[in-house]
């Protein structure tokens, strides 16, 4: 038996990035900062599995806009449809009604955190191993990708993508000889280090797995008599599914014949859930890691108001990221909340970019201030995070031009000073303004009268399970150290 699929082998190259503490060099590097990553959805036993998977992915579109894919199983064969772009652009009625037949479905939306944005890297990743059809969808980042891939290639494995997710496929195939698919998956996961939530379709079985630290969210639900899985519970709401529980760290569940069986595949490890899910990534109407996102963001804003109050005329967010923290700040401080910046909800990925001499136009077209609210006013802006700061700087400059008397900013998370190795796309200190500048320097760069970030203690007081979150991007305390040669493009051919 052999492992087969589409594509060609990809050589391994190392990726590195020069760092600089020089502000001028920093500005030259800075561009649009994408913070989304991946979303997973799976369903077992539903006669319209493809359509339900489509709706689930549609609800989680905010988690990734580069590519989308759905695979289905009809009892004898597996079918797939993948493409670059948004969910609504990749799938049509022909795919959902006729081509993607079957009652088991797995879907994936992607923002690349390892590997380039290419169709060959779109997921779910599909292979055939003898009589076994295997499809895998992955959210997270492995930190030992390079060493595992080199080891597997030395043993004869031929890789067809530059995704760390493909490592799982080869490890599973390697461990299938004489073992069940359940044993093979568990053995593969024990070899992998880092963040991974997985959905795996193996013929008529649907398997869900979470890494030992539980970095990435994955929840179990039911719609009727059918089990469903999703990165966020907002996907359950759209299909009228009931949430059962989050998948536990170090847990694998297998659905076969409508029955769910749970396994613990590794020894317990300290739980280190990504707190950025609550700060930024997840939709506010989702429950993630058992916490209601809307409530957590309001609490962050309230604590922020307690930590550093200020005398201003009103509080405003930069929509939509700061909306819910701004509500909490307003309620705690007693200051009025004004929506003095209006978002254009109809600006999409395909909006035609203007010429270089209008390089700020793409920022202005998304958010525009209400001019009468700004002139002569003392304003408090609440944001959820500052990564590079270049977009924020442009918006502050516009408020100054409109005659704002004072502009203050409060940020509902601590300064991001360290790279993330577990699935957030800021993998170099040189990309992080807070890694290279003091709070006062950042305030001057942005054009603010004052700036305050939520403290780490304040952040932890805003969540329920205080000891379970990863704070590495704030304090550099990495639960799992990356292996040598790690980087977003570490598997790309640089030749």
Tab-separated table of C-alpha atoms in Angstrom:
chain	number	residue	atom	x	y	z
A	1	UNK	CA	0.000	0.000	0.000
A	2	UNK	CA	1.148	3.533	-0.662
A	3	UNK	CA	0.164	7.078	0.212
A	4	UNK	CA	-1.132	8.938	-2.840
A	5	UNK	CA	-2.507	12.378	-3.593
A	6	UNK	CA	-2.266	15.331	-5.947
A	7	UNK	CA	0.634	17.723	-6.312
A	8	UNK	CA	4.414	17.587	-6.390
A	9	UNK	CA	7.089	17.282	-3.708
A	10	UNK	CA	8.204	20.522	-2.104
A	11	UNK	CA	11.791	21.090	-0.976
A	12	UNK	CA	12.501	22.447	2.487
A	13	UNK	CA	13.947	25.905	2.992
A	14	UNK	CA	14.637	27.896	6.112
A	15	UNK	CA	12.953	31.207	6.738
A	16	UNK	CA	14.375	34.015	8.793
A	17	UNK	CA	13.575	37.662	9.282
A	18	UNK	CA	15.883	40.493	10.223
A	19	UNK	CA	14.885	42.447	13.296
A	20	UNK	CA	15.363	46.106	13.949
A	21	UNK	CA	14.721	48.510	16.776
A	22	UNK	CA	14.859	51.420	14.413
A	23	UNK	CA	11.482	53.146	14.025
A	24	UNK	CA	12.122	54.173	10.435
A	25	UNK	CA	12.973	50.615	9.439
A	26	UNK	CA	9.944	49.398	11.380
A	27	UNK	CA	7.585	51.653	9.420
A	28	UNK	CA	9.140	50.521	6.157
A	29	UNK	CA	8.403	46.903	7.051
A	30	UNK	CA	4.935	47.398	8.404
A	31	UNK	CA	1.958	46.604	6.214
A	32	UNK	CA	-1.450	45.117	6.660
A	33	UNK	CA	-1.494	42.818	9.674
A	34	UNK	CA	-3.744	39.815	9.303
A	35	UNK	CA	-4.648	38.193	12.586
A	36	UNK	CA	-7.150	35.572	11.500
A	37	UNK	CA	-6.380	31.879	11.407
A	38	UNK	CA	-8.395	28.726	10.674
A	39	UNK	CA	-11.880	27.414	11.321
A	40	UNK	CA	-13.076	23.790	11.408
A	41	UNK	CA	-16.507	22.261	10.994
A	42	UNK	CA	-17.586	18.620	10.847
A	43	UNK	CA	-20.874	16.744	10.893
A	44	UNK	CA	-21.765	13.041	11.070
A	45	UNK	CA	-24.903	11.323	9.817
A	46	UNK	CA	-26.767	14.239	8.258
A	47	UNK	CA	-28.353	13.671	4.803
A	48	UNK	CA	-27.278	17.185	3.747
A	49	UNK	CA	-23.830	17.140	5.301
A	50	UNK	CA	-22.301	19.403	2.621
A	51	UNK	CA	-24.933	22.101	3.021
A	52	UNK	CA	-24.685	22.031	6.814
A	53	UNK	CA	-20.904	22.254	6.571
A	54	UNK	CA	-21.232	25.222	4.225
A	55	UNK	CA	-23.409	27.049	6.759
A	56	UNK	CA	-20.981	26.223	9.554
A	57	UNK	CA	-18.041	27.617	7.601
A	58	UNK	CA	-20.043	30.662	6.575
A	59	UNK	CA	-20.693	31.478	10.238
A	60	UNK	CA	-16.950	31.313	10.943
A	61	UNK	CA	-15.735	33.246	7.882
A	62	UNK	CA	-14.017	35.756	10.189
A	63	UNK	CA	-11.457	33.075	11.097
A	64	UNK	CA	-9.918	32.964	7.617
A	65	UNK	CA	-10.503	34.352	4.143
A	66	UNK	CA	-7.752	32.784	2.032
A	67	UNK	CA	-9.309	29.452	1.121
A	68	UNK	CA	-12.200	27.133	1.900
A	69	UNK	CA	-12.819	23.432	1.417
A	70	UNK	CA	-15.401	20.712	2.066
A	71	UNK	CA	-15.035	16.933	1.781
A	72	UNK	CA	-17.908	14.421	2.107
A	73	UNK	CA	-18.253	10.639	2.368
A	74	UNK	CA	-21.259	8.749	0.959
A	75	UNK	CA	-20.370	5.248	2.186
A	76	UNK	CA	-18.253	4.238	-0.794
A	77	UNK	CA	-16.344	7.283	-2.027
A	78	UNK	CA	-15.074	10.647	-0.876
A	79	UNK	CA	-15.727	13.923	-2.681
A	80	UNK	CA	-14.109	17.325	-2.346
A	81	UNK	CA	-14.411	20.934	-3.404
A	82	UNK	CA	-11.747	23.499	-2.483
A	83	UNK	CA	-10.852	26.943	-3.707
A	84	UNK	CA	-9.197	30.242	-2.916
A	85	UNK	CA	-11.357	32.992	-1.486
A	86	UNK	CA	-14.478	33.292	0.646
A	87	UNK	CA	-16.910	30.480	1.417
A	88	UNK	CA	-19.697	32.006	-0.701
A	89	UNK	CA	-17.301	32.282	-3.669
A	90	UNK	CA	-15.887	28.736	-3.471
A	91	UNK	CA	-19.199	26.813	-3.273
A	92	UNK	CA	-22.401	26.989	-5.286
A	93	UNK	CA	-25.684	25.106	-5.441
A	94	UNK	CA	-24.255	22.503	-7.827
A	95	UNK	CA	-21.553	21.592	-5.297
A	96	UNK	CA	-23.900	21.494	-2.305
A	97	UNK	CA	-26.902	19.885	-3.946
A	98	UNK	CA	-25.391	17.406	-6.395
A	99	UNK	CA	-21.643	16.893	-6.281
A	100	UNK	CA	-20.781	16.760	-2.565
A	101	UNK	CA	-22.952	13.770	-1.746
A	102	UNK	CA	-22.785	11.978	1.573
A	103	UNK	CA	-23.874	12.177	5.200
A	104	UNK	CA	-20.418	12.880	6.689
A	105	UNK	CA	-18.755	16.227	6.015
A	106	UNK	CA	-15.616	18.069	7.076
A	107	UNK	CA	-14.931	21.706	6.221
A	108	UNK	CA	-12.072	24.143	6.671
A	109	UNK	CA	-11.453	27.844	6.186
A	110	UNK	CA	-7.859	28.978	6.196
A	111	UNK	CA	-5.608	31.832	6.952
A	112	UNK	CA	-2.041	30.620	6.491
A	113	UNK	CA	0.185	30.567	9.554
A	114	UNK	CA	2.522	27.901	8.144
A	115	UNK	CA	2.871	27.681	4.373
A	116	UNK	CA	2.046	30.118	1.601
A	117	UNK	CA	-1.423	31.167	0.465
A	118	UNK	CA	-1.760	28.716	-2.429
A	119	UNK	CA	-4.494	26.342	-3.626
A	120	UNK	CA	-2.247	23.336	-2.950
A	121	UNK	CA	-2.256	24.374	0.727
A	122	UNK	CA	-6.053	24.619	0.963
A	123	UNK	CA	-7.671	22.147	3.305
A	124	UNK	CA	-9.084	19.620	4.107
A	125	UNK	CA	-6.041	17.694	2.888
A	126	UNK	CA	-7.164	14.493	1.151
A	127	UNK	CA	-5.217	11.267	0.490
A	128	UNK	CA	-5.887	7.588	-0.217
A	129	UNK	CA	-3.986	4.884	1.647
A	130	UNK	CA	-5.010	1.458	0.342
A	131	UNK	CA	-8.730	1.192	1.048
A	132	UNK	CA	-8.651	4.114	3.458
A	133	UNK	CA	-9.724	7.559	2.308
A	134	UNK	CA	-8.345	10.140	4.700
A	135	UNK	CA	-9.213	13.843	4.929
A	136	UNK	CA	-7.693	16.102	7.568
A	137	UNK	CA	-8.471	19.681	8.630
A	138	UNK	CA	-6.133	21.429	11.085
A	139	UNK	CA	-6.285	24.606	13.156
A	140	UNK	CA	-3.066	25.619	14.882
A	141	UNK	CA	0.681	25.432	14.349
A	142	UNK	CA	3.180	22.698	15.070
A	143	UNK	CA	6.511	23.901	16.420
A	144	UNK	CA	8.468	20.769	15.416
A	145	UNK	CA	7.262	20.728	11.802
A	146	UNK	CA	10.691	20.973	10.220
A	147	UNK	CA	12.338	18.186	12.180
A	148	UNK	CA	9.351	15.855	11.699
A	149	UNK	CA	9.272	16.520	7.982
A	150	UNK	CA	12.992	15.938	7.590
A	151	UNK	CA	12.673	12.692	9.531
A	152	UNK	CA	9.746	11.519	7.395
A	153	UNK	CA	11.434	12.461	4.118
A	154	UNK	CA	14.530	10.523	5.173
A	155	UNK	CA	12.216	7.498	5.568
A	156	UNK	CA	10.778	7.949	2.042
A	157	UNK	CA	7.728	10.167	2.556
A	158	UNK	CA	6.962	12.523	-0.338
A	159	UNK	CA	5.249	15.757	0.639
A	160	UNK	CA	2.848	17.545	-1.677
A	161	UNK	CA	2.167	20.800	0.197
A	162	UNK	CA	4.009	23.259	2.429
A	163	UNK	CA	1.525	22.896	5.293
A	164	UNK	CA	2.523	21.610	8.682
A	165	UNK	CA	-0.857	19.848	8.604
A	166	UNK	CA	0.431	17.323	6.059
A	167	UNK	CA	2.849	16.006	8.667
A	168	UNK	CA	-0.130	14.448	10.455
A	169	UNK	CA	-1.133	12.531	7.323
A	170	UNK	CA	2.296	10.946	6.897
A	171	UNK	CA	2.587	10.119	10.588
A	172	UNK	CA	-0.852	8.480	10.537
A	173	UNK	CA	0.043	6.463	7.426
A	174	UNK	CA	3.325	5.378	9.007
A	175	UNK	CA	1.496	4.047	12.076
A	176	UNK	CA	-1.358	2.286	10.274
A	177	UNK	CA	0.498	-0.976	9.684
A	178	UNK	CA	-1.152	-3.446	12.056
A	179	UNK	CA	-2.984	-0.699	13.981
A	180	UNK	CA	-6.501	0.708	13.902
A	181	UNK	CA	-7.015	4.215	12.571
A	182	UNK	CA	-7.683	5.314	16.154
A	183	UNK	CA	-4.303	3.966	17.322
A	184	UNK	CA	-2.538	5.484	14.316
A	185	UNK	CA	-4.005	8.932	14.988
A	186	UNK	CA	-3.082	8.804	18.672
A	187	UNK	CA	0.490	7.704	17.908
A	188	UNK	CA	0.818	10.513	15.331
A	189	UNK	CA	-0.451	13.140	17.773
A	190	UNK	CA	2.015	12.049	20.441
A	191	UNK	CA	4.863	12.886	18.025
A	192	UNK	CA	3.610	16.393	17.305
A	193	UNK	CA	4.446	19.423	19.437
A	194	UNK	CA	2.499	22.646	19.394
A	195	UNK	CA	-1.086	23.698	18.770
A	196	UNK	CA	-3.529	21.474	16.932
A	197	UNK	CA	-7.227	20.951	16.831
A	198	UNK	CA	-8.016	18.368	14.163
A	199	UNK	CA	-11.004	16.971	12.315
A	200	UNK	CA	-10.223	13.741	10.457
A	201	UNK	CA	-12.547	11.835	8.147
A	202	UNK	CA	-11.446	8.219	7.755
A	203	UNK	CA	-14.020	6.516	5.532
A	204	UNK	CA	-17.123	6.197	7.726
A	205	UNK	CA	-15.480	7.561	10.882
A	206	UNK	CA	-15.236	11.181	11.996
A	207	UNK	CA	-12.415	11.874	14.457
A	208	UNK	CA	-11.777	15.043	16.470
A	209	UNK	CA	-8.535	15.675	18.382
A	210	UNK	CA	-7.117	18.457	20.550
A	211	UNK	CA	-3.474	18.927	21.569
A	212	UNK	CA	-2.388	18.267	25.187
A	213	UNK	CA	-2.309	21.985	26.083
A	214	UNK	CA	-5.654	22.773	24.445
A	215	UNK	CA	-4.374	25.840	22.570
A	216	UNK	CA	-7.121	25.998	19.924
A	217	UNK	CA	-10.884	25.757	20.459
A	218	UNK	CA	-13.048	22.887	19.229
A	219	UNK	CA	-16.554	22.162	20.499
A	220	UNK	CA	-18.907	19.175	20.252
A	221	UNK	CA	-22.594	19.626	19.502
A	222	UNK	CA	-25.694	17.859	18.241
A	223	UNK	CA	-28.259	18.718	15.612
A	224	UNK	CA	-31.077	16.226	15.947
A	225	UNK	CA	-29.418	12.819	16.313
A	226	UNK	CA	-26.256	13.935	14.511
A	227	UNK	CA	-22.945	14.961	16.074
A	228	UNK	CA	-21.318	18.195	14.921
A	229	UNK	CA	-17.950	19.831	15.644
A	230	UNK	CA	-16.918	23.462	15.223
A	231	UNK	CA	-14.179	25.871	16.216
A	232	UNK	CA	-16.834	28.283	17.499
A	233	UNK	CA	-20.363	27.826	18.778
A	234	UNK	CA	-21.702	30.562	16.466
A	235	UNK	CA	-21.565	27.828	13.789
A	236	UNK	CA	-23.924	25.714	15.912
A	237	UNK	CA	-26.356	28.607	16.245
A	238	UNK	CA	-26.742	28.997	12.499
A	239	UNK	CA	-27.715	25.337	11.986
A	240	UNK	CA	-29.791	25.210	15.202
A	241	UNK	CA	-27.423	22.752	16.871
A	242	UNK	CA	-27.049	22.321	20.623
A	243	UNK	CA	-23.596	22.647	22.186
A	244	UNK	CA	-22.632	19.633	24.295
A	245	UNK	CA	-19.178	20.642	25.553
A	246	UNK	CA	-15.719	21.755	24.448
A	247	UNK	CA	-13.303	19.017	23.440
A	248	UNK	CA	-10.823	18.501	26.277
A	249	UNK	CA	-7.091	19.028	25.980
A	250	UNK	CA	-5.398	15.735	25.066
A	251	UNK	CA	-8.722	14.166	24.040
A	252	UNK	CA	-9.681	12.282	20.886
A	253	UNK	CA	-13.313	11.482	20.114
A	254	UNK	CA	-14.458	9.105	17.375
A	255	UNK	CA	-17.937	9.057	15.875
A	256	UNK	CA	-18.881	5.819	14.110
A	257	UNK	CA	-22.351	4.484	13.444
A	258	UNK	CA	-23.822	7.473	15.254
A	259	UNK	CA	-21.996	6.612	18.489
A	260	UNK	CA	-19.353	8.869	20.078
A	261	UNK	CA	-16.389	7.329	21.913
A	262	UNK	CA	-13.845	9.391	23.859
A	263	UNK	CA	-10.149	8.571	24.377
A	264	UNK	CA	-7.396	10.282	26.357
A	265	UNK	CA	-4.335	9.783	24.171
A	266	UNK	CA	-1.610	11.428	26.272
A	267	UNK	CA	-0.624	12.368	29.783
A	268	UNK	CA	-2.108	15.563	31.121
A	269	UNK	CA	-0.266	18.836	30.463
A	270	UNK	CA	-0.887	22.367	31.779
A	271	UNK	CA	-3.866	23.831	29.942
A	272	UNK	CA	-2.741	26.786	27.807
A	273	UNK	CA	-5.699	28.065	25.813
A	274	UNK	CA	-5.143	30.988	23.436
A	275	UNK	CA	-6.465	34.066	25.235
A	276	UNK	CA	-6.565	35.964	21.931
A	277	UNK	CA	-9.725	34.024	21.126
A	278	UNK	CA	-11.442	36.036	23.860
A	279	UNK	CA	-9.634	39.309	23.093
A	280	UNK	CA	-10.002	39.410	19.321
A	281	UNK	CA	-10.499	36.291	17.188
A	282	UNK	CA	-13.787	34.699	18.143
A	283	UNK	CA	-17.151	36.166	17.252
A	284	UNK	CA	-18.699	37.916	20.285
A	285	UNK	CA	-21.770	35.657	20.123
A	286	UNK	CA	-19.623	32.516	20.482
A	287	UNK	CA	-18.784	30.519	23.560
A	288	UNK	CA	-15.090	29.587	23.466
A	289	UNK	CA	-13.268	27.457	26.051
A	290	UNK	CA	-16.526	27.517	27.992
A	291	UNK	CA	-16.503	31.347	28.254
A	292	UNK	CA	-18.986	33.740	26.622
A	293	UNK	CA	-16.857	35.991	24.418
A	294	UNK	CA	-19.162	39.028	24.621
A	295	UNK	CA	-19.100	39.006	28.411
A	296	UNK	CA	-15.322	38.591	28.615
A	297	UNK	CA	-14.688	41.554	26.290
A	298	UNK	CA	-17.049	43.790	28.247
A	299	UNK	CA	-15.249	42.812	31.432
A	300	UNK	CA	-11.855	43.659	29.891
A	301	UNK	CA	-13.160	47.119	29.065
A	302	UNK	CA	-14.544	47.589	32.572
A	303	UNK	CA	-11.239	46.602	34.192
A	304	UNK	CA	-9.447	48.945	31.800
A	305	UNK	CA	-11.612	51.828	33.024
A	306	UNK	CA	-10.715	50.975	36.623
A	307	UNK	CA	-6.990	50.772	35.890
A	308	UNK	CA	-6.635	54.187	34.270
A	309	UNK	CA	-9.636	56.545	34.181
A	310	UNK	CA	-9.462	59.778	32.185
A	311	UNK	CA	-11.471	62.985	31.864
A	312	UNK	CA	-12.960	62.981	28.349
A	313	UNK	CA	-16.224	63.884	26.638
A	314	UNK	CA	-17.041	60.385	25.417
A	315	UNK	CA	-15.783	56.864	24.721
A	316	UNK	CA	-15.669	55.451	21.202
A	317	UNK	CA	-14.386	52.255	19.566
A	318	UNK	CA	-12.736	51.663	16.243
A	319	UNK	CA	-15.393	49.257	14.957
A	320	UNK	CA	-15.753	46.437	15.065
A	321	UNK	CA	-12.789	45.177	17.073
A	322	UNK	CA	-13.120	47.566	20.019
A	323	UNK	CA	-16.914	47.637	20.276
A	324	UNK	CA	-17.498	45.344	23.239
A	325	UNK	CA	-14.579	46.503	25.375
A	326	UNK	CA	-15.793	50.070	24.748
A	327	UNK	CA	-19.235	49.129	26.093
A	328	UNK	CA	-17.631	47.806	29.271
A	329	UNK	CA	-15.400	50.874	29.614
A	330	UNK	CA	-18.374	53.216	29.187
A	331	UNK	CA	-20.561	51.398	31.683
A	332	UNK	CA	-17.826	51.196	34.317
A	333	UNK	CA	-16.645	54.803	33.923
A	334	UNK	CA	-20.060	56.419	33.485
A	335	UNK	CA	-18.814	58.141	30.321
A	336	UNK	CA	-21.158	58.217	27.306
A	337	UNK	CA	-20.481	55.770	24.488
A	338	UNK	CA	-20.577	57.270	21.002
A	339	UNK	CA	-20.181	55.458	17.688
A	340	UNK	CA	-18.286	58.352	16.128
A	341	UNK	CA	-16.470	56.166	13.609
A	342	UNK	CA	-18.639	54.477	10.987
A	343	UNK	CA	-17.647	51.266	9.276
A	344	UNK	CA	-18.433	50.523	5.639
A	345	UNK	CA	-19.640	46.899	5.794
A	346	UNK	CA	-19.564	46.458	2.034
A	347	UNK	CA	-15.815	46.693	1.515
A	348	UNK	CA	-14.555	43.259	0.517
A	349	UNK	CA	-11.336	41.618	-0.533
A	350	UNK	CA	-11.833	42.588	-4.175
A	351	UNK	CA	-12.116	46.341	-3.599
A	352	UNK	CA	-9.951	48.046	-6.242
A	353	UNK	CA	-6.921	49.619	-4.601
A	354	UNK	CA	-5.982	53.179	-5.583
A	355	UNK	CA	-2.635	54.399	-6.791
A	356	UNK	CA	0.336	54.626	-4.451
A	357	UNK	CA	-0.081	58.370	-3.894
A	358	UNK	CA	-3.442	57.532	-2.283
A	359	UNK	CA	-2.034	54.754	-0.074
A	360	UNK	CA	-4.180	55.791	2.929
A	361	UNK	CA	-7.376	55.454	0.900
A	362	UNK	CA	-7.894	51.776	1.760
A	363	UNK	CA	-7.893	52.705	5.445
A	364	UNK	CA	-10.358	55.588	4.995
A	365	UNK	CA	-12.782	53.604	2.892
A	366	UNK	CA	-13.367	51.110	5.713
A	367	UNK	CA	-13.855	53.575	8.589
A	368	UNK	CA	-15.012	57.179	8.399
A	369	UNK	CA	-15.530	59.560	11.354
A	370	UNK	CA	-18.679	61.548	12.048
A	371	UNK	CA	-17.111	64.988	11.670
A	372	UNK	CA	-19.524	66.902	13.905
A	373	UNK	CA	-18.696	64.586	16.811
A	374	UNK	CA	-14.947	65.207	16.672
A	375	UNK	CA	-14.195	68.939	16.558
A	376	UNK	CA	-13.162	70.391	19.909
A	377	UNK	CA	-13.857	67.141	21.783
A	378	UNK	CA	-11.753	65.136	24.217
A	379	UNK	CA	-12.022	61.577	22.985
A	380	UNK	CA	-11.266	58.177	24.517
A	381	UNK	CA	-10.716	55.417	21.954
A	382	UNK	CA	-10.936	51.807	23.120
A	383	UNK	CA	-9.130	49.210	21.000
A	384	UNK	CA	-8.718	45.479	21.541
A	385	UNK	CA	-5.043	45.296	20.490
A	386	UNK	CA	-2.205	47.086	18.741
A	387	UNK	CA	0.124	44.890	16.687
A	388	UNK	CA	1.996	47.161	14.289
A	389	UNK	CA	0.154	50.417	14.805
A	390	UNK	CA	0.360	51.801	11.277
A	391	UNK	CA	-3.384	51.653	10.574
A	392	UNK	CA	-4.189	53.131	13.990
A	393	UNK	CA	-1.764	55.976	13.330
A	394	UNK	CA	-3.570	56.895	10.100
A	395	UNK	CA	-6.934	56.974	11.879
A	396	UNK	CA	-5.624	59.139	14.736
A	397	UNK	CA	-4.118	61.548	12.219
A	398	UNK	CA	-7.552	61.926	10.599
A	399	UNK	CA	-9.170	62.721	13.952
A	400	UNK	CA	-6.528	65.388	14.585
A	401	UNK	CA	-7.212	66.947	11.199
A	402	UNK	CA	-10.908	67.146	12.114
A	403	UNK	CA	-10.085	69.206	15.191
A	404	UNK	CA	-10.114	66.728	18.091
A	405	UNK	CA	-8.952	68.566	21.218
A	406	UNK	CA	-7.470	65.509	22.948
A	407	UNK	CA	-7.193	61.873	21.870
A	408	UNK	CA	-6.565	59.150	24.425
A	409	UNK	CA	-6.451	55.398	23.844
A	410	UNK	CA	-7.003	52.405	26.091
A	411	UNK	CA	-6.186	48.908	24.831
A	412	UNK	CA	-8.050	45.911	26.253
A	413	UNK	CA	-5.031	43.603	26.210
A	414	UNK	CA	-1.417	43.920	27.400
A	415	UNK	CA	1.351	44.995	24.982
A	416	UNK	CA	2.164	42.265	22.453
A	417	UNK	CA	5.934	41.948	22.802
A	418	UNK	CA	6.751	38.384	21.769
A	419	UNK	CA	6.135	36.278	18.641
A	420	UNK	CA	3.418	33.619	18.640
A	421	UNK	CA	4.391	30.097	17.589
A	422	UNK	CA	0.973	28.516	17.957
A	423	UNK	CA	-1.103	29.926	15.106
A	424	UNK	CA	-1.237	33.720	15.213
A	425	UNK	CA	0.478	35.435	12.302
A	426	UNK	CA	2.942	37.636	14.121
A	427	UNK	CA	5.999	35.432	14.136
A	428	UNK	CA	8.770	38.026	14.395
A	429	UNK	CA	9.561	40.603	17.069
A	430	UNK	CA	10.302	43.061	14.282
A	431	UNK	CA	6.562	43.087	13.447
A	432	UNK	CA	5.517	44.067	16.961
A	433	UNK	CA	5.583	47.759	17.848
A	434	UNK	CA	5.474	47.067	21.603
A	435	UNK	CA	8.514	44.790	21.367
A	436	UNK	CA	10.700	47.671	20.224
A	437	UNK	CA	9.182	50.764	21.869
A	438	UNK	CA	8.012	52.002	25.246
A	439	UNK	CA	4.408	52.934	25.906
A	440	UNK	CA	5.346	56.625	25.719
A	441	UNK	CA	7.134	56.131	22.380
A	442	UNK	CA	4.131	54.301	20.966
A	443	UNK	CA	1.819	57.096	22.109
A	444	UNK	CA	3.981	59.677	20.318
A	445	UNK	CA	4.166	57.524	17.183
A	446	UNK	CA	0.405	57.145	17.094
A	447	UNK	CA	-0.235	60.812	17.882
A	448	UNK	CA	-2.010	60.239	21.207
A	449	UNK	CA	-2.229	62.382	24.330
A	450	UNK	CA	-2.134	59.233	26.464
A	451	UNK	CA	-2.018	55.471	26.029
A	452	UNK	CA	-2.634	52.653	28.477
A	453	UNK	CA	-2.669	48.890	27.942
A	454	UNK	CA	-4.632	46.519	30.155
A	455	UNK	CA	-2.273	44.853	32.622
A	456	UNK	CA	-1.769	41.084	32.602
A	457	UNK	CA	-3.362	40.894	36.060
A	458	UNK	CA	-6.278	42.947	34.772
A	459	UNK	CA	-6.682	40.647	31.777
A	460	UNK	CA	-6.698	37.548	33.961
A	461	UNK	CA	-9.265	39.118	36.288
A	462	UNK	CA	-11.542	39.429	33.233
A	463	UNK	CA	-11.746	35.662	32.553
A	464	UNK	CA	-13.098	32.814	34.630
A	465	UNK	CA	-10.420	30.118	34.324
A	466	UNK	CA	-7.417	32.326	35.143
A	467	UNK	CA	-4.764	29.586	35.205
A	468	UNK	CA	-5.610	27.996	31.854
A	469	UNK	CA	-4.513	30.597	29.286
A	470	UNK	CA	-1.379	31.066	27.190
A	471	UNK	CA	0.121	34.545	27.751
A	472	UNK	CA	3.348	34.007	25.789
A	473	UNK	CA	2.786	36.904	23.369
A	474	UNK	CA	2.666	39.226	26.387
A	475	UNK	CA	5.305	37.807	28.744
A	476	UNK	CA	7.440	35.455	26.617
A	477	UNK	CA	6.598	32.441	28.805
A	478	UNK	CA	6.251	29.805	26.074
A	479	UNK	CA	4.508	26.554	27.060
A	480	UNK	CA	6.387	24.756	24.257
A	481	UNK	CA	9.592	26.154	22.784
A	482	UNK	CA	9.829	26.133	18.963
A	483	UNK	CA	12.387	23.875	17.354
A	484	UNK	CA	15.319	25.174	15.334
A	485	UNK	CA	14.399	26.555	11.907
A	486	UNK	CA	10.768	27.275	12.772
A	487	UNK	CA	9.006	29.997	10.778
A	488	UNK	CA	5.847	30.599	8.756
A	489	UNK	CA	7.647	29.834	5.507
A	490	UNK	CA	10.001	27.176	6.891
A	491	UNK	CA	8.667	24.605	4.395
A	492	UNK	CA	8.751	26.825	1.325
A	493	UNK	CA	11.302	26.273	-1.417
A	494	UNK	CA	13.594	29.266	-1.420
A	495	UNK	CA	15.585	28.030	-4.354
